[in-house]
Amino acid sequence: MNGKRILKEMTPYKQGKQMHEVKKEFGLERIVKLASNENPFGYSNQIDKYLSAQLPSFDMYPDGYTSELRTAVANKLDVNEDQLIFGSGTDEIVQMVGRAFLYPGVNTVMPAPTFPQYKHNARIEGAGIKEVPTVNGYHDLDGMLNAIDDKTNVVWLCSPNNPTGSLIPKDDFDAFMEKCPERVLVVLDEAYYEYVEKSLQSTISDRFSGYNNLLVLRTFSKAYGLAGLRIGYGIADKALIANLDVVRGPFNTSSMAQKAALIALDDDEFLLDTTSKNSNIKYKFQEFLDSIGWHYYDSQTNFLLVSTPKSGDEIFQHLLENGFIVRSGDGLSCPNTVRITIGNEDDMKQLQDIIYQLHLDISKER
Ligand SMILES: *Cc1c(COP(=O)(O)O)cnc(C)c1O
C-alpha cells in the first residue's frame, strides 16, 4: 500500500493515561486528572435538565449546517452567520485548515512550544514547518514575522498559548496583523478565551477590524466543560469560511453536541462561576509555588506550566503514584516542567501537600 510517505515517520496522538489504568496500576482508590485542562466543575446543569427531558433523535443525521447553534453564536459574538464554521472540536478545524491551505512546497509558521496539532497536521499535508521559539512562554511575534516568506500560507498564533499559558497582548496582536502580508492566513487559537481576565480580553469585533486573513478558533471543551461532546467553532471573513466549508465533512458535529453547546452558551452564570473559582484557586496555587521557590510561567488559562527541580517525567511519575495525573513537559518540548490543570479547591490542597513533601525530600538530597 502506498500512503503518504510521511506517515511512516509519524505516530498517532498519544493520549494521557486514563484514570482506570492508573487506579489499577498503583492500586489507588481515587485519581485526580489534571492533565488535559478539562473543567473540574463539570458543565452547566441546564444541559442535564434538558437532555433528561428531551433527547435529540439519534436515528436522524444532525443538522449539518448547525443552524440553531450558528444563530446563537452569531448573535452572541455580533458576527454574521456566514462567518462561522463548526467542527468536532477545534481539533477538526485545525485539520480543515491543513487540508485547505497546506501542501508540499508551501510552509507554515508557528511558535514552539505550542499546541502539537498544528505541526502534526502540517506534516501530514507535506508542508514545510518553521518553528519560532517562545520567549519566557510568550510568542516572539517579530521573530514570527521574520520567518514569513513568500512560500508561507498559514501562521498559527495560540493565545493564551498551550502549554505555556501566556496571552498575546492586544497591541502586539494588532501590530502583528498590520505587518503580516494579507495573503497569509493567520489562525488565532483562543481555546482558553473565557479564562482570560476581563480587562485583557479582546472581543471578536476588536479582532476583525478589517482583516480578511484571520481565523479565530474557540471551543466548548475547556471553560464550558464539554470536552467529551467534541464541538468548537471558527470565526472568519465569509470568503475564508466558504473555502473551509468545502473540506468540512457533511455531518461533522453531532446533534447532542449542538444541543448541549446551545444550552451552555446561554448559561453565563456557570461560566462566571467556573472562571472565578479558577482564578482564585490558581492564585493560591501560585502563592504556594512562590513559597517553595518553584518557578511557573504567566498564565491566563486554567493550567500552569511549572518548572521542576527534576525532570518533568520524574515529577509526573511521583505525582502519578500519589493519585494525580499531570502532563510532563518533557514530551511537550519543555524539559524540566510539568503542566498542571487547575483542579477544584480540595484536590489542589491535596496536590500541594504532595508537592510540598516532594520539595522537602529533594532539598534534603542536595
Ligand atoms: C484543548 C485545545 C484545543 C482543542 O480543543 P477541542 O475543541 O477539544 O478540539 C485547541 N487548541 C488548544 C490550544 C487547546 O488547548
Coordinates of C-alpha atoms and ligand atoms in Angstrom, one line a residue:
M1 CA 0.0 0.0 0.0
N2 CA 1.2 3.5 -0.8
G3 CA 0.0 6.0 1.7
K4 CA 1.7 9.4 2.2
R5 CA 5.3 8.7 2.9
I6 CA 5.4 10.9 6.0
L7 CA 3.0 8.5 7.8
K8 CA 5.9 6.1 8.3
E9 CA 7.8 8.7 10.3
M10 CA 4.8 9.8 12.4
T11 CA 2.9 8.3 15.3
P12 CA -0.7 8.7 16.3
Y13 CA -1.7 11.1 19.1
K14 CA -0.6 9.6 22.4
Q15 CA -3.3 10.4 25.0
G16 CA -2.6 10.9 28.7
K17 CA -3.1 7.9 31.0
Q18 CA -6.7 7.0 31.5
M19 CA -7.9 7.1 35.1
H20 CA -8.9 3.4 35.3
E21 CA -5.5 2.3 34.1
V22 CA -3.7 4.4 36.8
K23 CA -6.0 3.1 39.5
K24 CA -5.3 -0.5 38.6
E25 CA -1.6 0.0 38.1
F26 CA -0.9 1.6 41.5
G27 CA -3.9 0.2 43.5
L28 CA -5.3 3.6 44.1
E29 CA -8.9 4.3 45.3
R30 CA -9.1 7.7 43.8
I31 CA -7.4 9.5 40.9
V32 CA -7.5 13.2 40.1
K33 CA -6.8 14.0 36.4
L34 CA -5.1 17.4 35.9
A35 CA -3.6 16.6 32.6
S36 CA -5.9 17.9 29.8
N37 CA -7.2 21.2 31.0
E38 CA -10.8 19.9 31.4
N39 CA -13.2 21.8 33.7
P40 CA -13.1 20.4 37.3
F41 CA -16.5 21.9 37.9
G42 CA -18.3 20.0 35.2
Y43 CA -20.7 21.8 32.9
S44 CA -24.0 23.7 33.0
N45 CA -26.6 21.7 34.9
Q46 CA -29.2 23.1 32.5
I47 CA -27.8 20.6 30.0
D48 CA -28.6 17.6 32.1
K49 CA -32.0 19.0 32.8
Y50 CA -32.7 19.5 29.1
L51 CA -31.3 16.2 28.0
S52 CA -33.1 14.1 30.6
A53 CA -36.4 15.7 29.5
Q54 CA -35.9 15.7 25.7
L55 CA -33.0 13.9 24.0
P56 CA -32.3 14.8 20.3
S57 CA -33.4 12.0 18.0
F58 CA -30.4 9.8 17.4
D59 CA -31.8 8.0 14.3
M60 CA -31.6 11.2 12.2
Y61 CA -28.5 12.8 10.8
P62 CA -27.7 16.0 12.7
D63 CA -28.3 19.4 11.1
G64 CA -25.1 19.7 9.0
Y65 CA -25.3 23.4 9.0
T66 CA -25.6 23.6 12.8
S67 CA -28.3 26.2 12.3
E68 CA -29.7 26.8 15.8
L69 CA -26.3 27.0 17.4
R70 CA -25.0 29.1 14.5
T71 CA -27.6 31.7 15.1
A72 CA -26.9 31.8 18.8
V73 CA -23.2 32.1 18.4
A74 CA -23.6 34.8 15.7
N75 CA -25.8 36.8 18.0
K76 CA -23.6 36.4 21.0
L77 CA -20.4 37.5 19.1
D78 CA -22.2 40.0 16.9
V79 CA -21.0 38.5 13.6
N80 CA -22.9 37.2 10.6
E81 CA -23.9 33.6 10.4
D82 CA -21.8 33.0 7.3
Q83 CA -18.7 34.0 9.3
L84 CA -18.8 30.8 11.3
I85 CA -17.7 27.2 10.9
F86 CA -18.3 24.4 13.4
G87 CA -16.1 21.4 14.0
S88 CA -15.9 18.2 16.0
G89 CA -13.8 20.1 18.5
T90 CA -11.5 22.9 17.2
D91 CA -9.1 20.0 16.6
E92 CA -11.1 19.3 13.5
I93 CA -11.0 22.9 12.3
V94 CA -7.2 22.7 12.6
Q95 CA -7.3 19.7 10.4
M96 CA -9.6 21.5 7.9
V97 CA -7.1 24.4 7.7
G98 CA -4.3 22.0 6.9
R99 CA -6.4 20.3 4.3
A100 CA -7.4 23.5 2.6
F101 CA -4.3 25.6 2.9
L102 CA -1.2 23.4 3.3
Y103 CA 0.5 21.2 0.7
P104 CA 4.0 20.3 -0.4
G105 CA 6.0 23.4 -1.5
V106 CA 4.4 25.8 1.0
N107 CA 5.3 26.4 4.6
T108 CA 3.6 27.3 7.9
V109 CA 5.0 29.3 10.8
M110 CA 4.2 28.6 14.5
P111 CA 5.6 29.2 17.9
A112 CA 7.4 26.5 19.9
P113 CA 6.2 25.1 22.2
T114 CA 2.6 25.3 21.3
F115 CA -0.4 23.1 20.6
P116 CA 1.0 20.0 18.8
Q117 CA -1.8 19.5 16.4
Y118 CA -0.7 22.5 14.2
K119 CA 2.5 20.7 13.4
H120 CA 1.0 17.3 13.2
N121 CA -1.5 18.2 10.5
A122 CA 1.1 20.3 8.6
R123 CA 3.4 17.3 8.4
I124 CA 0.6 15.1 7.1
E125 CA -0.1 17.7 4.3
G126 CA 3.6 17.8 3.4
A127 CA 4.1 21.5 4.2
G128 CA 7.4 22.9 5.5
I129 CA 7.3 23.9 9.2
K130 CA 9.0 26.9 10.7
E131 CA 9.0 26.9 14.5
V132 CA 9.9 30.1 16.3
P133 CA 10.8 29.6 20.0
T134 CA 8.7 31.4 22.6
V135 CA 10.5 33.8 25.0
N136 CA 9.5 33.2 28.6
G137 CA 6.5 31.4 27.2
Y138 CA 5.4 34.4 25.1
H139 CA 5.2 34.4 21.3
D140 CA 8.2 36.0 19.6
L141 CA 5.9 37.9 17.2
D142 CA 8.8 39.8 15.5
G143 CA 10.6 36.5 15.0
M144 CA 7.5 35.0 13.5
L145 CA 7.1 37.9 11.1
N146 CA 10.7 37.5 10.1
A147 CA 10.1 33.8 9.5
I148 CA 7.3 34.5 7.0
D149 CA 8.5 34.2 3.4
D150 CA 6.7 34.1 0.0
K151 CA 6.0 30.4 0.5
T152 CA 4.2 30.9 3.8
N153 CA 0.5 30.1 3.7
V154 CA -0.5 29.8 7.3
V155 CA 0.7 31.3 10.6
W156 CA -0.5 29.9 13.9
L157 CA -1.0 32.0 17.0
C158 CA -2.2 30.4 20.2
S159 CA -3.5 32.9 22.7
P160 CA -3.4 32.0 25.6
N161 CA -0.7 29.6 24.5
N162 CA -0.9 25.9 25.4
P163 CA 1.3 24.7 27.2
T164 CA 2.9 28.0 28.4
G165 CA -0.4 29.8 29.3
S166 CA 0.7 33.3 28.1
L167 CA -1.6 35.7 26.4
I168 CA -0.6 37.7 23.3
P169 CA -1.1 41.4 24.4
K170 CA -3.8 43.1 22.3
D171 CA -1.5 45.8 21.0
D172 CA 1.1 43.3 20.0
F173 CA -1.5 41.3 18.1
D174 CA -2.7 44.4 16.2
A175 CA 0.9 45.3 15.3
F176 CA 1.4 41.8 14.1
M177 CA -1.7 41.8 11.9
E178 CA -0.7 45.2 10.5
K179 CA 2.7 43.8 9.3
C180 CA 1.6 40.3 8.3
P181 CA 1.1 40.0 4.5
E182 CA -2.6 39.8 3.7
R183 CA -2.1 36.7 1.6
V184 CA -1.0 34.7 4.7
L185 CA -3.8 33.1 6.7
V186 CA -3.4 33.9 10.4
V187 CA -5.1 31.3 12.7
L188 CA -5.6 32.7 16.2
D189 CA -6.5 29.8 18.6
E190 CA -8.4 31.1 21.6
A191 CA -9.3 27.7 23.2
Y192 CA -8.9 29.4 26.7
Y193 CA -10.5 32.7 25.8
E194 CA -13.1 32.5 28.6
Y195 CA -10.4 32.2 31.2
V196 CA -8.6 35.4 30.2
E197 CA -9.0 38.3 32.7
K198 CA -11.9 40.5 31.5
S199 CA -9.7 43.6 31.2
L200 CA -7.3 41.7 28.9
Q201 CA -10.0 40.0 26.7
S202 CA -10.4 41.2 23.1
T203 CA -13.8 41.0 21.6
I204 CA -14.3 39.5 18.2
S205 CA -15.1 42.9 16.7
D206 CA -11.8 44.2 18.1
R207 CA -10.1 41.3 16.4
F208 CA -11.6 41.7 13.0
S209 CA -11.1 45.4 12.3
G210 CA -10.5 45.0 8.6
Y211 CA -8.7 41.6 8.4
N212 CA -9.9 39.1 5.8
N213 CA -7.0 36.8 6.5
L214 CA -7.8 36.0 10.2
L215 CA -9.4 32.8 11.5
V216 CA -10.2 32.8 15.3
L217 CA -10.8 29.4 16.9
R218 CA -13.0 28.9 20.1
T219 CA -14.2 25.7 21.8
F220 CA -16.8 24.3 24.1
S221 CA -14.2 21.8 25.5
K222 CA -12.5 23.9 28.1
A223 CA -14.3 26.5 30.2
Y224 CA -17.8 25.2 29.1
G225 CA -16.8 21.8 30.3
L226 CA -17.9 19.8 27.2
A227 CA -14.7 18.1 26.1
G228 CA -16.4 14.8 25.8
L229 CA -19.0 16.0 23.3
R230 CA -16.5 17.4 20.7
I231 CA -17.6 20.8 19.5
G232 CA -15.8 24.0 18.7
Y233 CA -16.0 26.8 16.0
G234 CA -14.1 29.2 13.9
I235 CA -14.8 32.8 13.0
A236 CA -13.6 34.5 9.9
D237 CA -14.4 36.5 6.8
K238 CA -17.2 34.8 4.8
A239 CA -14.9 34.1 1.8
L240 CA -12.5 32.2 4.0
I241 CA -15.3 30.3 5.8
A242 CA -16.7 29.3 2.3
N243 CA -13.3 27.8 1.5
L244 CA -13.0 25.8 4.7
D245 CA -16.6 24.6 4.3
V246 CA -15.6 22.7 1.2
V247 CA -13.3 20.4 3.2
R248 CA -15.7 20.0 6.2
G249 CA -17.5 16.7 6.5
P250 CA -21.2 17.0 5.8
F251 CA -22.4 16.0 9.3
N252 CA -19.3 16.7 11.4
T253 CA -20.9 17.7 14.7
S254 CA -23.4 15.5 16.5
S255 CA -27.0 16.5 17.4
M256 CA -26.2 16.0 21.0
A257 CA -23.1 18.3 20.9
Q258 CA -25.0 21.0 19.1
K259 CA -27.8 21.0 21.6
A260 CA -25.6 20.9 24.7
A261 CA -23.4 23.7 23.3
L262 CA -26.6 25.8 22.6
I263 CA -27.6 25.5 26.2
A264 CA -24.1 26.0 27.5
L265 CA -23.7 29.3 25.6
D266 CA -26.7 30.7 27.4
D267 CA -25.6 29.9 30.9
D268 CA -23.4 32.8 31.8
E269 CA -23.7 32.1 35.5
F270 CA -22.0 28.7 35.1
L271 CA -19.2 30.2 33.1
L272 CA -18.6 33.0 35.6
D273 CA -18.6 30.5 38.5
T274 CA -16.0 28.4 36.7
T275 CA -13.7 31.3 35.8
S276 CA -13.8 33.0 39.1
K277 CA -13.2 29.7 41.0
N278 CA -10.3 29.0 38.6
S279 CA -8.7 32.3 39.2
N280 CA -8.9 32.1 42.9
I281 CA -7.6 28.6 43.1
K282 CA -4.8 29.4 40.6
Y283 CA -3.8 32.4 42.6
K284 CA -3.5 30.3 45.8
F285 CA -1.5 27.6 44.0
Q286 CA 0.8 30.3 42.6
E287 CA 1.4 31.6 46.1
F288 CA 2.2 28.1 47.3
L289 CA 4.7 27.6 44.4
D290 CA 6.3 31.0 45.3
S291 CA 6.7 29.8 48.9
I292 CA 8.7 26.8 47.8
G293 CA 10.6 28.6 45.1
W294 CA 9.2 26.7 42.1
H295 CA 9.0 28.9 39.0
Y296 CA 5.9 29.0 36.8
Y297 CA 5.0 30.8 33.6
D298 CA 2.5 33.6 33.3
S299 CA -0.9 32.0 32.7
Q300 CA -4.3 33.4 31.6
T301 CA -5.7 29.9 31.5
N302 CA -6.8 27.0 33.7
F303 CA -3.4 25.5 33.8
L304 CA 0.1 26.3 34.9
L305 CA 3.4 25.3 33.3
V306 CA 5.7 24.7 36.4
S307 CA 9.5 24.4 36.3
T308 CA 10.6 21.4 38.3
P309 CA 13.8 20.6 40.1
K310 CA 13.9 17.2 38.5
S311 CA 12.9 16.1 35.0
G312 CA 9.2 16.5 34.2
D313 CA 8.9 12.8 33.7
E314 CA 10.2 12.1 37.2
I315 CA 7.8 14.6 38.8
F316 CA 5.0 13.2 36.7
Q317 CA 5.7 9.7 37.9
H318 CA 5.9 10.7 41.5
L319 CA 2.6 12.6 41.4
L320 CA 1.0 9.7 39.5
E321 CA 1.9 7.2 42.2
N322 CA 0.2 9.6 44.6
G323 CA -3.0 9.7 42.6
F324 CA -2.5 12.8 40.4
I325 CA -2.2 12.7 36.7
V326 CA -0.5 15.8 35.3
R327 CA 1.3 16.3 32.0
S328 CA 5.1 16.0 31.8
G329 CA 6.6 18.9 29.8
D330 CA 9.4 16.6 28.6
G331 CA 7.1 15.3 25.9
L332 CA 5.8 18.8 25.1
S333 CA 9.3 20.1 24.2
C334 CA 9.5 21.8 27.7
P335 CA 12.1 19.8 29.6
N336 CA 12.0 20.0 33.4
T337 CA 8.5 21.2 33.6
V338 CA 5.0 19.8 34.3
R339 CA 1.8 21.3 33.1
I340 CA -0.9 21.1 35.8
T341 CA -4.5 21.8 35.2
I342 CA -6.1 23.9 38.0
G343 CA -8.5 21.5 39.8
N344 CA -11.0 22.1 42.5
E345 CA -10.0 23.5 45.8
D346 CA -9.8 20.2 47.8
D347 CA -7.8 18.4 45.1
M348 CA -5.4 21.3 44.8
K349 CA -4.8 21.4 48.5
Q350 CA -4.0 17.7 48.5
L351 CA -1.7 18.2 45.5
Q352 CA 0.1 21.0 47.3
D353 CA 0.7 18.7 50.3
I354 CA 2.3 16.1 48.0
I355 CA 4.4 18.7 46.2
Y356 CA 5.5 20.2 49.5
Q357 CA 6.7 16.8 50.8
L358 CA 8.5 16.2 47.5
H359 CA 10.1 19.6 47.7
L360 CA 11.4 18.8 51.2
D361 CA 12.7 15.4 50.0
I362 CA 14.5 16.9 47.1
S363 CA 16.0 19.7 49.3
K364 CA 17.4 17.0 51.6
E365 CA 19.0 15.1 48.8
R366 CA 21.0 18.2 47.8
Ligands
LIG1 C1 -7.7 21.9 24.1 C2 -7.2 22.7 22.9 C3 -7.8 22.6 21.7 C4 -8.7 21.6 21.2 O1 -9.9 21.6 21.7 P1 -11.1 20.8 21.1 O2 -12.1 21.8 20.8 O3 -11.5 19.9 22.2 O4 -10.7 20.0 19.9 C5 -7.3 23.5 20.7 N1 -6.4 24.4 20.9 C6 -5.8 24.4 22.1 C7 -4.7 25.4 22.3 C8 -6.2 23.6 23.2 O5 -5.5 23.6 24.3

